[in-house]
Amino acid sequence: MQPSVTTSLHGKRGLVVGIANQSSIAAGCARAFVAAGATLAATYLNDKALPHVRPVADTLGCELLLPCDVRVPGQLEAVFEQLRSVWGRLDFLLHAIAFAPADDLHGRVVDCSPAGFGLAMDVSCHSFLRMAHLAEPLMPTGGCLLTVSFYGSRRVVANYNLMGPVKAALESAVRYTATELGPKQIRANAISPGPISTRAASGIAHFDELLEAEAAEAPEHQLVDIEDVGALAAFLVSDGARRITGNIIPVDGGQHVVA
Ligand code: NAD
Protein backbone atom coordinates (compact mmCIF):
# COMPACT_ATOMS: atom_id res chain seq x y z
CA MET A 1 0.00 0.00 0.00
CA GLN A 2 1.29 3.49 -0.86
CA PRO A 3 1.64 5.83 2.13
CA SER A 4 -0.56 8.90 1.89
CA VAL A 5 1.32 12.05 0.90
CA THR A 6 -1.41 14.30 2.32
CA THR A 7 -1.14 15.15 6.00
CA SER A 8 -4.34 13.82 7.49
CA LEU A 9 -4.73 13.23 11.19
CA HIS A 10 -8.40 12.28 11.02
CA GLY A 11 -9.16 9.65 13.62
CA LYS A 12 -5.94 10.33 15.54
CA ARG A 13 -5.81 11.36 19.18
CA GLY A 14 -2.94 13.37 20.56
CA LEU A 15 -1.71 14.83 23.83
CA VAL A 16 -0.16 18.30 23.77
CA VAL A 17 1.97 19.32 26.78
CA GLY A 18 3.42 22.84 26.79
CA ILE A 19 0.71 25.37 25.97
CA ALA A 20 1.31 28.45 28.13
CA ASN A 21 -0.59 30.84 25.85
CA GLN A 22 -1.52 31.33 22.21
CA SER A 23 2.11 32.18 21.33
CA SER A 24 3.54 28.89 22.61
CA ILE A 25 5.19 26.54 20.14
CA ALA A 26 2.79 23.90 21.51
CA ALA A 27 -0.16 26.14 20.56
CA GLY A 28 1.08 26.46 16.98
CA CYS A 29 1.52 22.70 16.78
CA ALA A 30 -1.89 22.06 18.34
CA ARG A 31 -3.55 24.32 15.75
CA ALA A 32 -1.86 22.36 12.96
CA PHE A 33 -2.87 19.02 14.50
CA VAL A 34 -6.51 20.11 14.71
CA ALA A 35 -6.46 21.62 11.21
CA ALA A 36 -5.34 18.21 9.95
CA GLY A 37 -8.24 16.52 11.73
CA ALA A 38 -6.79 15.34 15.05
CA THR A 39 -8.61 15.26 18.38
CA LEU A 40 -6.55 16.63 21.25
CA ALA A 41 -6.03 16.56 24.98
CA ALA A 42 -3.99 19.40 26.45
CA THR A 43 -2.45 20.21 29.81
CA TYR A 44 -1.89 23.35 31.85
CA LEU A 45 0.86 23.96 34.40
CA ASN A 46 -1.26 25.12 37.36
CA ASP A 47 -4.24 27.27 38.36
CA LYS A 48 -2.32 30.45 37.57
CA ALA A 49 -1.68 29.26 34.02
CA LEU A 50 -5.21 27.97 33.40
CA PRO A 51 -6.83 31.31 32.35
CA HIS A 52 -4.17 31.61 29.62
CA VAL A 53 -4.39 28.01 28.45
CA ARG A 54 -8.14 27.46 28.56
CA PRO A 55 -9.03 29.88 25.72
CA VAL A 56 -6.48 28.16 23.47
CA ALA A 57 -7.75 24.71 24.39
CA ASP A 58 -11.39 25.78 23.94
CA THR A 59 -10.71 27.19 20.47
CA LEU A 60 -9.09 23.89 19.54
CA GLY A 61 -12.01 21.87 20.90
CA CYS A 62 -9.73 19.87 23.21
CA GLU A 63 -11.64 16.94 24.67
CA LEU A 64 -9.54 16.96 27.84
CA LEU A 65 -7.75 19.78 29.66
CA LEU A 66 -5.75 18.43 32.57
CA PRO A 67 -3.33 19.87 35.13
CA CYS A 68 0.27 18.80 34.65
CA ASP A 69 3.33 20.08 36.42
CA VAL A 70 5.88 17.34 35.85
CA ARG A 71 7.52 18.25 39.18
CA VAL A 72 4.37 17.32 41.13
CA PRO A 73 4.52 13.63 42.04
CA GLY A 74 1.75 11.66 40.34
CA GLN A 75 0.41 14.45 38.13
CA LEU A 76 1.89 13.23 34.85
CA GLU A 77 0.78 9.69 35.69
CA ALA A 78 -2.75 11.02 36.35
CA VAL A 79 -2.84 12.58 32.86
CA PHE A 80 -2.07 9.24 31.23
CA GLU A 81 -4.56 7.46 33.48
CA GLN A 82 -7.23 9.88 32.24
CA LEU A 83 -6.23 9.24 28.63
CA ARG A 84 -6.45 5.50 29.26
CA SER A 85 -9.87 5.66 30.88
CA VAL A 86 -11.43 8.17 28.43
CA TRP A 87 -9.74 7.31 25.11
CA GLY A 88 -8.19 3.91 25.80
CA ARG A 89 -5.32 4.72 23.43
CA LEU A 90 -3.09 7.52 22.19
CA ASP A 91 -1.68 8.09 18.70
CA PHE A 92 0.83 10.85 19.37
CA LEU A 93 2.12 13.29 21.94
CA LEU A 94 3.98 16.56 21.86
CA HIS A 95 6.39 17.38 24.68
CA ALA A 96 7.11 21.12 24.40
CA ILE A 97 8.26 22.06 27.88
CA ALA A 98 11.48 23.36 29.36
CA PHE A 99 12.59 25.04 32.54
CA ALA A 100 15.81 26.16 34.22
CA PRO A 101 16.12 28.27 37.37
CA ALA A 102 17.00 31.85 36.40
CA ASP A 103 20.18 32.03 38.51
CA ASP A 104 21.59 28.94 36.87
CA LEU A 105 20.38 29.85 33.38
CA HIS A 106 21.96 33.29 33.54
CA GLY A 107 25.34 32.14 34.82
CA ARG A 108 28.18 30.18 33.25
CA VAL A 109 27.51 26.50 32.64
CA VAL A 110 30.56 25.61 34.73
CA ASP A 111 29.04 27.46 37.68
CA CYS A 112 25.54 25.96 37.64
CA SER A 113 24.33 24.41 40.86
CA PRO A 114 23.67 20.67 41.21
CA ALA A 115 20.06 21.46 42.13
CA GLY A 116 19.57 23.80 39.16
CA PHE A 117 21.13 21.35 36.73
CA GLY A 118 19.01 18.53 38.11
CA LEU A 119 15.79 20.52 37.93
CA ALA A 120 16.44 21.68 34.36
CA MET A 121 17.20 18.10 33.31
CA ASP A 122 14.18 16.74 35.13
CA VAL A 123 11.64 19.15 33.64
CA SER A 124 13.17 19.56 30.19
CA CYS A 125 14.55 16.09 29.45
CA HIS A 126 13.61 13.31 31.84
CA SER A 127 9.94 14.27 31.53
CA PHE A 128 10.15 13.25 27.85
CA LEU A 129 11.34 9.77 28.86
CA ARG A 130 8.60 9.56 31.48
CA MET A 131 6.01 10.47 28.84
CA ALA A 132 7.42 7.85 26.47
CA HIS A 133 7.20 5.26 29.25
CA LEU A 134 3.59 6.16 30.06
CA ALA A 135 2.53 6.42 26.40
CA GLU A 136 3.92 3.02 25.40
CA PRO A 137 1.01 0.93 26.75
CA LEU A 138 -1.48 3.32 25.10
CA MET A 139 0.15 2.82 21.69
CA PRO A 140 -0.29 -0.94 21.05
CA THR A 141 -0.29 -0.47 17.27
CA GLY A 142 2.30 2.30 17.12
CA GLY A 143 2.44 6.03 17.61
CA CYS A 144 4.64 9.08 17.55
CA LEU A 145 6.44 11.03 20.28
CA LEU A 146 7.61 14.55 19.49
CA THR A 147 9.73 16.99 21.45
CA VAL A 148 11.30 20.39 20.77
CA SER A 149 15.03 21.10 20.89
CA PHE A 150 17.36 23.95 19.86
CA TYR A 151 20.71 24.14 18.08
CA GLY A 152 22.29 25.37 21.32
CA SER A 153 22.54 21.61 22.01
CA ARG A 154 25.34 21.20 19.46
CA ARG A 155 26.88 24.64 19.21
CA VAL A 156 27.64 27.21 21.86
CA VAL A 157 24.99 29.91 21.63
CA ALA A 158 25.59 33.00 23.76
CA ASN A 159 23.26 33.10 26.79
CA TYR A 160 21.72 29.68 26.09
CA ASN A 161 24.06 28.36 28.79
CA LEU A 162 22.70 25.50 30.91
CA MET A 163 19.99 24.68 28.37
CA GLY A 164 22.70 23.61 25.90
CA PRO A 165 23.71 20.44 27.76
CA VAL A 166 20.07 19.83 28.70
CA LYS A 167 18.93 19.91 25.05
CA ALA A 168 21.89 17.70 24.09
CA ALA A 169 20.61 15.13 26.59
CA LEU A 170 17.07 15.51 25.23
CA GLU A 171 18.26 14.84 21.69
CA SER A 172 20.10 11.73 22.84
CA ALA A 173 16.97 10.65 24.71
CA VAL A 174 15.07 10.90 21.41
CA ARG A 175 17.54 8.57 19.68
CA TYR A 176 17.45 5.96 22.45
CA THR A 177 13.64 6.17 22.68
CA ALA A 178 13.31 5.73 18.91
CA THR A 179 15.56 2.66 19.06
CA GLU A 180 13.92 1.07 22.09
CA LEU A 181 10.32 1.64 20.98
CA GLY A 182 10.91 1.23 17.24
CA PRO A 183 10.01 -2.49 17.26
CA LYS A 184 6.56 -1.42 18.51
CA GLN A 185 6.25 1.12 15.65
CA ILE A 186 6.43 3.95 18.16
CA ARG A 187 8.50 6.73 16.63
CA ALA A 188 10.37 9.54 18.39
CA ASN A 189 11.62 12.77 16.83
CA ALA A 190 12.64 16.25 17.91
CA ILE A 191 11.90 19.42 15.99
CA SER A 192 14.64 22.02 16.33
CA PRO A 193 13.23 25.46 15.52
CA GLY A 194 15.18 28.65 15.20
CA PRO A 195 14.51 31.26 17.91
CA ILE A 196 10.87 32.34 18.36
CA SER A 197 9.56 34.96 20.79
CA THR A 198 7.67 33.03 23.45
CA ARG A 199 7.37 33.27 27.19
CA ALA A 200 10.12 30.71 27.78
CA ALA A 201 12.38 32.50 25.30
CA SER A 202 12.00 35.73 27.26
CA GLY A 203 13.94 34.04 30.08
CA ILE A 204 17.06 33.90 27.90
CA ALA A 205 19.19 37.03 28.21
CA HIS A 206 19.51 39.20 25.08
CA PHE A 207 17.08 37.01 23.16
CA ASP A 208 16.38 39.87 20.76
CA GLU A 209 20.01 39.69 19.64
CA LEU A 210 19.57 36.00 18.89
CA LEU A 211 16.54 36.83 16.73
CA GLU A 212 18.50 39.51 14.87
CA ALA A 213 21.45 37.17 14.27
CA GLU A 214 19.11 34.43 13.04
CA ALA A 215 17.42 36.72 10.53
CA ALA A 216 20.82 37.96 9.33
CA GLU A 217 22.49 34.53 9.03
CA ALA A 218 19.76 32.14 7.88
CA PRO A 219 19.81 31.58 4.12
CA GLU A 220 16.15 32.57 3.89
CA HIS A 221 16.72 35.66 6.08
CA GLN A 222 13.33 34.99 7.65
CA LEU A 223 12.46 34.15 11.22
CA VAL A 224 10.60 30.95 11.97
CA ASP A 225 7.13 31.16 13.52
CA ILE A 226 5.01 28.68 15.42
CA GLU A 227 2.95 27.89 12.31
CA ASP A 228 6.16 26.74 10.57
CA VAL A 229 6.85 24.41 13.48
CA GLY A 230 3.22 23.24 13.52
CA ALA A 231 3.30 22.29 9.84
CA LEU A 232 6.28 19.98 10.40
CA ALA A 233 4.83 18.62 13.63
CA ALA A 234 1.57 17.67 11.92
CA PHE A 235 3.47 15.86 9.19
CA LEU A 236 5.72 14.04 11.65
CA VAL A 237 2.80 12.58 13.61
CA SER A 238 1.00 11.56 10.41
CA ASP A 239 1.17 8.16 8.70
CA GLY A 240 3.13 9.79 5.88
CA ALA A 241 6.09 10.02 8.28
CA ARG A 242 5.81 6.39 9.37
CA ARG A 243 9.47 5.60 8.55
CA ILE A 244 10.85 8.80 10.07
CA THR A 245 12.20 8.25 13.55
CA GLY A 246 15.17 9.13 15.73
CA ASN A 247 15.74 12.50 14.07
CA ILE A 248 16.44 16.03 15.20
CA ILE A 249 14.85 18.06 12.42
CA PRO A 250 15.67 21.75 12.03
CA VAL A 251 13.02 24.33 11.07
CA ASP A 252 15.28 27.34 10.92
CA GLY A 253 15.30 28.80 7.43
CA GLY A 254 18.52 26.87 6.79
CA GLN A 255 20.48 28.53 9.58
CA HIS A 256 22.06 25.22 10.63
CA VAL A 257 24.01 24.84 7.39
CA VAL A 258 25.79 28.18 7.73
CA ALA A 259 29.30 28.03 9.24
P1 NAD B 1 6.43 28.59 26.29
O1 NAD B 1 6.80 29.40 27.49
O2 NAD B 1 5.27 29.03 25.51
O3 NAD B 1 6.25 27.06 26.68
C1 NAD B 1 7.03 26.44 27.69
C2 NAD B 1 6.10 25.49 28.42
O4 NAD B 1 6.83 24.73 29.40
C3 NAD B 1 4.99 26.25 29.19
O5 NAD B 1 3.72 25.79 28.75
C4 NAD B 1 5.23 25.85 30.62
O6 NAD B 1 4.04 25.72 31.38
C5 NAD B 1 5.90 24.50 30.44
N1 NAD B 1 6.56 24.04 31.65
C6 NAD B 1 7.58 24.63 32.32
N2 NAD B 1 7.82 23.94 33.45
C7 NAD B 1 6.95 22.90 33.47
C8 NAD B 1 6.68 21.86 34.39
N3 NAD B 1 7.36 21.73 35.53
N4 NAD B 1 5.70 20.97 34.09
C9 NAD B 1 4.99 21.06 32.96
N5 NAD B 1 5.18 22.05 32.05
C10 NAD B 1 6.14 22.96 32.32
O7 NAD B 1 7.77 28.57 25.40
P2 NAD B 1 8.13 27.78 24.05
O8 NAD B 1 9.23 28.55 23.43
O9 NAD B 1 6.91 27.46 23.28
O10 NAD B 1 8.79 26.44 24.60
C11 NAD B 1 8.38 25.15 24.19
C12 NAD B 1 9.59 24.28 23.91
O11 NAD B 1 10.25 24.78 22.74
C13 NAD B 1 10.65 24.27 25.01
O12 NAD B 1 11.17 22.96 25.13
C14 NAD B 1 11.73 25.19 24.45
O13 NAD B 1 13.01 24.92 24.97
C15 NAD B 1 11.63 24.82 22.99
N6 NAD B 1 12.25 25.75 22.03
C16 NAD B 1 11.92 27.07 22.04
C17 NAD B 1 12.51 27.90 21.12
C18 NAD B 1 12.20 29.38 21.12
O14 NAD B 1 12.98 30.14 20.54
N7 NAD B 1 11.08 29.80 21.68
C19 NAD B 1 13.43 27.41 20.18
C20 NAD B 1 13.75 26.07 20.20
C21 NAD B 1 13.15 25.23 21.14
PDB file of N, CA and C in Angstrom, residues 175-226:
ATOM      1  N   ARG A 175      16.942   9.676  20.455  1.00  0.00           N
ATOM      2  CA  ARG A 175      17.537   8.573  19.681  1.00  0.00           C
ATOM      3  C   ARG A 175      17.372   7.233  20.405  1.00  0.00           C
ATOM      4  N   TYR A 176      17.599   7.225  21.704  1.00  0.00           N
ATOM      5  CA  TYR A 176      17.446   5.963  22.450  1.00  0.00           C
ATOM      6  C   TYR A 176      15.979   5.523  22.488  1.00  0.00           C
ATOM      7  N   THR A 177      15.076   6.507  22.654  1.00  0.00           N
ATOM      8  CA  THR A 177      13.643   6.166  22.676  1.00  0.00           C
ATOM      9  C   THR A 177      13.216   5.577  21.328  1.00  0.00           C
ATOM     10  N   ALA A 178      13.669   6.216  20.251  1.00  0.00           N
ATOM     11  CA  ALA A 178      13.310   5.728  18.906  1.00  0.00           C
ATOM     12  C   ALA A 178      13.797   4.294  18.720  1.00  0.00           C
ATOM     13  N   THR A 179      14.979   3.999  19.231  1.00  0.00           N
ATOM     14  CA  THR A 179      15.555   2.663  19.063  1.00  0.00           C
ATOM     15  C   THR A 179      14.825   1.637  19.934  1.00  0.00           C
ATOM     16  N   GLU A 180      14.552   2.027  21.179  1.00  0.00           N
ATOM     17  CA  GLU A 180      13.925   1.066  22.092  1.00  0.00           C
ATOM     18  C   GLU A 180      12.468   0.789  21.734  1.00  0.00           C
ATOM     19  N   LEU A 181      11.755   1.817  21.263  1.00  0.00           N
ATOM     20  CA  LEU A 181      10.321   1.640  20.983  1.00  0.00           C
ATOM     21  C   LEU A 181      10.039   1.386  19.499  1.00  0.00           C
ATOM     22  N   GLY A 182      11.074   1.466  18.681  1.00  0.00           N
ATOM     23  CA  GLY A 182      10.906   1.227  17.239  1.00  0.00           C
ATOM     24  C   GLY A 182      10.247  -0.103  16.908  1.00  0.00           C
ATOM     25  N   PRO A 183      10.647  -1.206  17.580  1.00  0.00           N
ATOM     26  CA  PRO A 183      10.011  -2.490  17.259  1.00  0.00           C
ATOM     27  C   PRO A 183       8.502  -2.483  17.482  1.00  0.00           C
ATOM     28  N   LYS A 184       8.007  -1.539  18.286  1.00  0.00           N
ATOM     29  CA  LYS A 184       6.558  -1.421  18.508  1.00  0.00           C
ATOM     30  C   LYS A 184       5.944  -0.365  17.587  1.00  0.00           C
ATOM     31  N   GLN A 185       6.720   0.094  16.612  1.00  0.00           N
ATOM     32  CA  GLN A 185       6.253   1.120  15.651  1.00  0.00           C
ATOM     33  C   GLN A 185       5.919   2.433  16.359  1.00  0.00           C
ATOM     34  N   ILE A 186       6.566   2.645  17.495  1.00  0.00           N
ATOM     35  CA  ILE A 186       6.432   3.951  18.163  1.00  0.00           C
ATOM     36  C   ILE A 186       7.656   4.767  17.791  1.00  0.00           C
ATOM     37  N   ARG A 187       7.415   5.889  17.136  1.00  0.00           N
ATOM     38  CA  ARG A 187       8.500   6.735  16.634  1.00  0.00           C
ATOM     39  C   ARG A 187       8.776   7.874  17.613  1.00  0.00           C
ATOM     40  N   ALA A 188      10.007   8.398  17.548  1.00  0.00           N
ATOM     41  CA  ALA A 188      10.373   9.535  18.389  1.00  0.00           C
ATOM     42  C   ALA A 188      11.230  10.487  17.571  1.00  0.00           C
ATOM     43  N   ASN A 189      10.871  11.749  17.566  1.00  0.00           N
ATOM     44  CA  ASN A 189      11.620  12.769  16.833  1.00  0.00           C
ATOM     45  C   ASN A 189      11.610  14.069  17.636  1.00  0.00           C
ATOM     46  N   ALA A 190      12.632  14.892  17.363  1.00  0.00           N
ATOM     47  CA  ALA A 190      12.641  16.253  17.909  1.00  0.00           C
ATOM     48  C   ALA A 190      12.631  17.235  16.749  1.00  0.00           C
ATOM     49  N   ILE A 191      11.851  18.280  16.910  1.00  0.00           N
ATOM     50  CA  ILE A 191      11.904  19.418  15.994  1.00  0.00           C
ATOM     51  C   ILE A 191      12.851  20.435  16.623  1.00  0.00           C
ATOM     52  N   SER A 192      13.688  21.042  15.810  1.00  0.00           N
ATOM     53  CA  SER A 192      14.645  22.019  16.330  1.00  0.00           C
ATOM     54  C   SER A 192      14.424  23.361  15.620  1.00  0.00           C
ATOM     55  N   PRO A 193      13.526  24.177  16.172  1.00  0.00           N
ATOM     56  CA  PRO A 193      13.234  25.458  15.517  1.00  0.00           C
ATOM     57  C   PRO A 193      14.311  26.502  15.793  1.00  0.00           C
ATOM     58  N   GLY A 194      14.407  27.463  14.895  1.00  0.00           N
ATOM     59  CA  GLY A 194      15.181  28.652  15.201  1.00  0.00           C
ATOM     60  C   GLY A 194      14.472  29.431  16.293  1.00  0.00           C
ATOM     61  N   PRO A 195      15.103  30.517  16.784  1.00  0.00           N
ATOM     62  CA  PRO A 195      14.510  31.259  17.905  1.00  0.00           C
ATOM     63  C   PRO A 195      13.161  31.887  17.561  1.00  0.00           C
ATOM     64  N   ILE A 196      12.235  31.796  18.511  1.00  0.00           N
ATOM     65  CA  ILE A 196      10.872  32.335  18.361  1.00  0.00           C
ATOM     66  C   ILE A 196      10.532  33.054  19.667  1.00  0.00           C
ATOM     67  N   SER A 197       9.933  34.218  19.573  1.00  0.00           N
ATOM     68  CA  SER A 197       9.562  34.962  20.791  1.00  0.00           C
ATOM     69  C   SER A 197       8.397  34.279  21.501  1.00  0.00           C
ATOM     70  N   THR A 198       8.695  33.656  22.617  1.00  0.00           N
ATOM     71  CA  THR A 198       7.669  33.026  23.451  1.00  0.00           C
ATOM     72  C   THR A 198       7.975  33.399  24.894  1.00  0.00           C
ATOM     73  N   ARG A 199       7.126  32.939  25.791  1.00  0.00           N
ATOM     74  CA  ARG A 199       7.369  33.274  27.193  1.00  0.00           C
ATOM     75  C   ARG A 199       8.667  32.634  27.694  1.00  0.00           C
ATOM     76  N   ALA A 200       8.886  31.364  27.338  1.00  0.00           N
ATOM     77  CA  ALA A 200      10.119  30.707  27.785  1.00  0.00           C
ATOM     78  C   ALA A 200      11.340  31.415  27.202  1.00  0.00           C
ATOM     79  N   ALA A 201      11.237  31.838  25.954  1.00  0.00           N
ATOM     80  CA  ALA A 201      12.380  32.499  25.304  1.00  0.00           C
ATOM     81  C   ALA A 201      12.725  33.805  26.005  1.00  0.00           C
ATOM     82  N   SER A 202      11.736  34.446  26.604  1.00  0.00           N
ATOM     83  CA  SER A 202      11.996  35.729  27.263  1.00  0.00           C
ATOM     84  C   SER A 202      12.890  35.548  28.494  1.00  0.00           C
ATOM     85  N   GLY A 203      13.056  34.312  28.952  1.00  0.00           N
ATOM     86  CA  GLY A 203      13.944  34.041  30.076  1.00  0.00           C
ATOM     87  C   GLY A 203      15.409  33.981  29.676  1.00  0.00           C
ATOM     88  N   ILE A 204      15.675  33.961  28.375  1.00  0.00           N
ATOM     89  CA  ILE A 204      17.062  33.898  27.896  1.00  0.00           C
ATOM     90  C   ILE A 204      17.559  35.328  27.675  1.00  0.00           C
ATOM     91  N   ALA A 205      18.687  35.652  28.289  1.00  0.00           N
ATOM     92  CA  ALA A 205      19.190  37.032  28.205  1.00  0.00           C
ATOM     93  C   ALA A 205      19.496  37.407  26.757  1.00  0.00           C
ATOM     94  N   HIS A 206      19.206  38.645  26.414  1.00  0.00           N
ATOM     95  CA  HIS A 206      19.512  39.202  25.082  1.00  0.00           C
ATOM     96  C   HIS A 206      18.911  38.357  23.954  1.00  0.00           C
ATOM     97  N   PHE A 207      17.706  37.870  24.169  1.00  0.00           N
ATOM     98  CA  PHE A 207      17.083  37.008  23.161  1.00  0.00           C
ATOM     99  C   PHE A 207      16.847  37.767  21.859  1.00  0.00           C
ATOM    100  N   ASP A 208      16.594  39.077  21.975  1.00  0.00           N
ATOM    101  CA  ASP A 208      16.376  39.874  20.761  1.00  0.00           C
ATOM    102  C   ASP A 208      17.609  39.848  19.854  1.00  0.00           C
ATOM    103  N   GLU A 209      18.790  39.757  20.453  1.00  0.00           N
ATOM    104  CA  GLU A 209      20.012  39.694  19.640  1.00  0.00           C
ATOM    105  C   GLU A 209      20.098  38.356  18.898  1.00  0.00           C
ATOM    106  N   LEU A 210      19.596  37.321  19.543  1.00  0.00           N
ATOM    107  CA  LEU A 210      19.566  36.000  18.892  1.00  0.00           C
ATOM    108  C   LEU A 210      18.624  36.029  17.679  1.00  0.00           C
ATOM    109  N   LEU A 211      17.493  36.694  17.847  1.00  0.00           N
ATOM    110  CA  LEU A 211      16.543  36.826  16.729  1.00  0.00           C
ATOM    111  C   LEU A 211      17.184  37.612  15.574  1.00  0.00           C
ATOM    112  N   GLU A 212      17.866  38.688  15.917  1.00  0.00           N
ATOM    113  CA  GLU A 212      18.502  39.510  14.866  1.00  0.00           C
ATOM    114  C   GLU A 212      19.575  38.710  14.132  1.00  0.00           C
ATOM    115  N   ALA A 213      20.381  37.967  14.893  1.00  0.00           N
ATOM    116  CA  ALA A 213      21.449  37.174  14.274  1.00  0.00           C
ATOM    117  C   ALA A 213      20.853  36.099  13.366  1.00  0.00           C
ATOM    118  N   GLU A 214      19.763  35.488  13.824  1.00  0.00           N
ATOM    119  CA  GLU A 214      19.107  34.431  13.043  1.00  0.00           C
ATOM    120  C   GLU A 214      18.623  34.987  11.704  1.00  0.00           C
ATOM    121  N   ALA A 215      17.952  36.126  11.759  1.00  0.00           N
ATOM    122  CA  ALA A 215      17.424  36.717  10.526  1.00  0.00           C
ATOM    123  C   ALA A 215      18.563  37.119   9.592  1.00  0.00           C
ATOM    124  N   ALA A 216      19.689  37.539  10.159  1.00  0.00           N
ATOM    125  CA  ALA A 216      20.821  37.960   9.328  1.00  0.00           C
ATOM    126  C   ALA A 216      21.528  36.759   8.699  1.00  0.00           C
ATOM    127  N   GLU A 217      21.654  35.651   9.475  1.00  0.00           N
ATOM    128  CA  GLU A 217      22.491  34.527   9.035  1.00  0.00           C
ATOM    129  C   GLU A 217      21.748  33.467   8.232  1.00  0.00           C
ATOM    130  N   ALA A 218      20.478  33.245   8.535  1.00  0.00           N
ATOM    131  CA  ALA A 218      19.760  32.145   7.884  1.00  0.00           C
ATOM    132  C   ALA A 218      19.651  32.413   6.387  1.00  0.00           C
ATOM    133  N   PRO A 219      19.886  31.384   5.572  1.00  0.00           N
ATOM    134  CA  PRO A 219      19.813  31.583   4.121  1.00  0.00           C
ATOM    135  C   PRO A 219      18.517  32.253   3.662  1.00  0.00           C
ATOM    136  N   GLU A 220      17.414  31.953   4.302  1.00  0.00           N
ATOM    137  CA  GLU A 220      16.147  32.573   3.889  1.00  0.00           C
ATOM    138  C   GLU A 220      15.965  33.982   4.459  1.00  0.00           C
ATOM    139  N   HIS A 221      16.825  34.347   5.427  1.00  0.00           N
ATOM    140  CA  HIS A 221      16.715  35.663   6.083  1.00  0.00           C
ATOM    141  C   HIS A 221      15.309  35.941   6.599  1.00  0.00           C
ATOM    142  N   GLN A 222      14.676  34.880   7.084  1.00  0.00           N
ATOM    143  CA  GLN A 222      13.333  34.989   7.649  1.00  0.00           C
ATOM    144  C   GLN A 222      13.332  34.287   8.999  1.00  0.00           C
ATOM    145  N   LEU A 223      12.610  34.836   9.948  1.00  0.00           N
ATOM    146  CA  LEU A 223      12.455  34.147  11.222  1.00  0.00           C
ATOM    147  C   LEU A 223      11.382  33.074  11.116  1.00  0.00           C
ATOM    148  N   VAL A 224      11.572  32.043  11.905  1.00  0.00           N
ATOM    149  CA  VAL A 224      10.601  30.950  11.969  1.00  0.00           C
ATOM    150  C   VAL A 224       9.449  31.383  12.869  1.00  0.00           C
ATOM    151  N   ASP A 225       8.232  30.917  12.585  1.00  0.00           N
ATOM    152  CA  ASP A 225       7.130  31.160  13.517  1.00  0.00           C
ATOM    153  C   ASP A 225       6.501  29.826  13.934  1.00  0.00           C
ATOM    154  N   ILE A 226       5.552  29.926  14.859  1.00  0.00           N
ATOM    155  CA  ILE A 226       5.010  28.678  15.423  1.00  0.00           C
ATOM    156  C   ILE A 226       4.165  27.919  14.401  1.00  0.00           C
TER     157      ILE A 226
END
